[in-house]
Coordinates of C-alpha atoms in Angstrom, one line a residue:
M1 CA 0.0 0.1 -0.1
V2 CA 1.5 3.8 -0.7
G3 CA 1.4 5.3 2.0
T4 CA -1.2 8.0 2.7
E5 CA 0.5 10.9 4.2
A6 CA 1.9 13.4 2.2
G7 CA 5.4 14.7 2.8
H8 CA 5.7 17.5 2.0
V9 CA 3.0 20.3 2.8
V10 CA 2.5 23.5 1.0
V11 CA -0.3 27.2 2.5
S12 CA -0.6 29.2 -0.5
D13 CA -2.2 31.9 -2.8
G14 CA -1.0 31.5 -5.6
S15 CA 1.3 34.1 -6.2
D16 CA 4.6 32.2 -4.4
L17 CA 3.8 28.6 -4.9
A18 CA 6.4 28.0 -7.0
A19 CA 9.2 29.7 -4.6
Q20 CA 7.9 27.8 -2.0
L21 CA 8.7 24.6 -3.6
A22 CA 11.6 26.0 -4.9
D23 CA 13.5 23.3 -2.8
F24 CA 10.6 20.9 -3.4
P25 CA 10.2 20.2 -6.7
P26 CA 7.0 18.3 -7.2
T27 CA 6.9 15.5 -10.7
V28 CA 3.0 15.6 -10.6
V29 CA 0.7 17.9 -9.4
L30 CA -3.2 17.9 -8.4
D31 CA -4.4 21.4 -9.7
A32 CA -7.9 21.4 -9.1
L33 CA -7.7 25.0 -8.4
G34 CA -7.3 26.6 -11.6
G35 CA -6.3 30.1 -11.7
A36 CA -3.4 31.7 -10.8
F37 CA -1.9 28.1 -9.1
T38 CA -1.9 26.6 -12.9
G39 CA 1.6 28.9 -13.8
Q40 CA 2.4 28.8 -10.4
A41 CA 2.6 24.4 -10.3
I42 CA 4.5 24.7 -13.9
D43 CA 6.8 26.4 -12.6
A44 CA 7.2 24.6 -10.0
L45 CA 6.8 21.6 -11.6
R46 CA 10.2 19.4 -12.3
P47 CA 11.0 18.4 -16.1
H48 CA 9.6 15.7 -17.9
G49 CA 6.4 16.1 -14.6
R50 CA 3.4 15.5 -15.4
L51 CA -0.3 19.2 -15.0
V52 CA -3.0 17.2 -13.9
L53 CA -6.3 19.2 -14.3
F54 CA -9.9 18.6 -12.6
G55 CA -11.1 22.1 -11.3
A56 CA -11.1 25.1 -11.6
S57 CA -12.3 26.4 -7.8
A58 CA -10.3 28.8 -8.1
G59 CA -11.1 30.8 -11.6
G60 CA -11.6 29.2 -14.4
E61 CA -8.9 31.1 -16.1
G62 CA -5.0 32.3 -15.9
E63 CA -1.9 32.7 -16.8
V64 CA 0.2 29.3 -17.8
P65 CA 3.6 30.0 -19.6
L66 CA 3.8 28.5 -22.9
R67 CA 7.9 28.8 -22.5
N68 CA 8.7 26.4 -19.2
L69 CA 5.5 23.5 -20.5
Y70 CA 7.6 22.7 -23.4
R71 CA 11.9 23.3 -22.8
K72 CA 10.5 21.1 -19.1
G73 CA 9.1 19.4 -21.8
L74 CA 6.1 18.6 -18.7
T75 CA 2.5 16.2 -19.9
V76 CA -0.6 18.1 -19.2
H77 CA -3.4 16.1 -19.0
G78 CA -6.9 17.6 -17.3
Y79 CA -9.2 14.6 -16.1
G80 CA -13.7 15.4 -15.7
G81 CA -15.5 12.6 -13.2
L82 CA -18.1 14.3 -14.8
I83 CA -17.4 12.3 -18.7
E84 CA -17.2 9.0 -17.0
P85 CA -20.0 6.0 -17.6
D86 CA -22.0 6.1 -14.7
D87 CA -20.8 2.2 -14.3
V88 CA -17.7 3.6 -14.0
M89 CA -18.2 6.4 -11.0
I90 CA -21.1 3.4 -9.6
A91 CA -17.6 1.2 -9.4
A92 CA -15.0 3.5 -8.2
S93 CA -17.0 4.8 -6.0
R94 CA -17.8 1.8 -3.9
K95 CA -14.5 0.3 -4.2
A96 CA -13.0 4.1 -2.2
L97 CA -16.2 3.1 0.1
E98 CA -14.7 0.3 1.0
A99 CA -11.3 1.5 1.4
L100 CA -12.7 3.6 3.5
A101 CA -14.2 0.7 5.7
R102 CA -11.2 -1.2 5.7
G103 CA -9.6 1.4 7.5
E104 CA -7.0 2.3 4.7
F105 CA -7.8 5.6 4.2
A106 CA -8.8 7.9 6.7
I107 CA -10.7 11.5 6.2
P108 CA -9.0 13.9 8.7
V109 CA -11.8 16.6 9.6
D110 CA -10.5 19.4 12.0
S111 CA -13.8 20.2 13.1
V112 CA -17.9 19.2 14.2
L113 CA -20.1 22.1 14.4
P114 CA -23.2 22.0 15.0
L115 CA -25.5 23.4 11.9
E116 CA -26.1 27.6 13.4
Q117 CA -22.3 27.6 13.4
V118 CA -22.3 27.6 9.2
N119 CA -20.8 31.3 9.7
A120 CA -17.8 30.3 12.0
A121 CA -16.7 27.4 9.8
F122 CA -17.0 29.5 6.6
E123 CA -15.2 32.0 9.0
Q124 CA -12.3 29.0 8.9
F125 CA -12.2 28.2 5.2
Q126 CA -11.4 32.4 4.5
H127 CA -8.1 32.7 7.4
R128 CA -7.5 29.3 6.3
R129 CA -7.2 28.3 9.9
I130 CA -8.3 24.7 9.6
R131 CA -6.1 20.8 8.8
G132 CA -8.9 19.0 7.2
K133 CA -12.1 18.2 6.5
V134 CA -15.1 21.0 8.7
V135 CA -18.1 18.3 9.3
L136 CA -21.4 20.9 9.6
D137 CA -24.2 18.5 12.0
V138 CA -27.9 19.1 11.1
N139 CA -28.9 16.9 14.2
A140 CA -27.0 19.0 16.9

């Protein structure tokens, strides 16, 4: 089984991601954010690295440093799970839930808050004060 913990974690607003990764250039970047993060990820990647784009929650538009893209020989993959057939998505979901049930991986939960504290939950996200998921308990 592959390790379940990251060996190196960087928190960035996207403007300095490449600088923060200068001493630890990744071979693969999984980019769910888009926007400014994508260009910074390209700058940070090692030669012959891979960028996998699967979201754009930080912005659907961004600047791509084309010279770094081709000079480093990078590969860019787009992944859109929504185009997968239902049987593929159902099988993958089942497999992931079974692995979770067996304890092969865990979803870190930072805090559980009653639904009435939804604004406090959003504040935690905005100020990057969380380490894991925030769960809103609708039964509390």
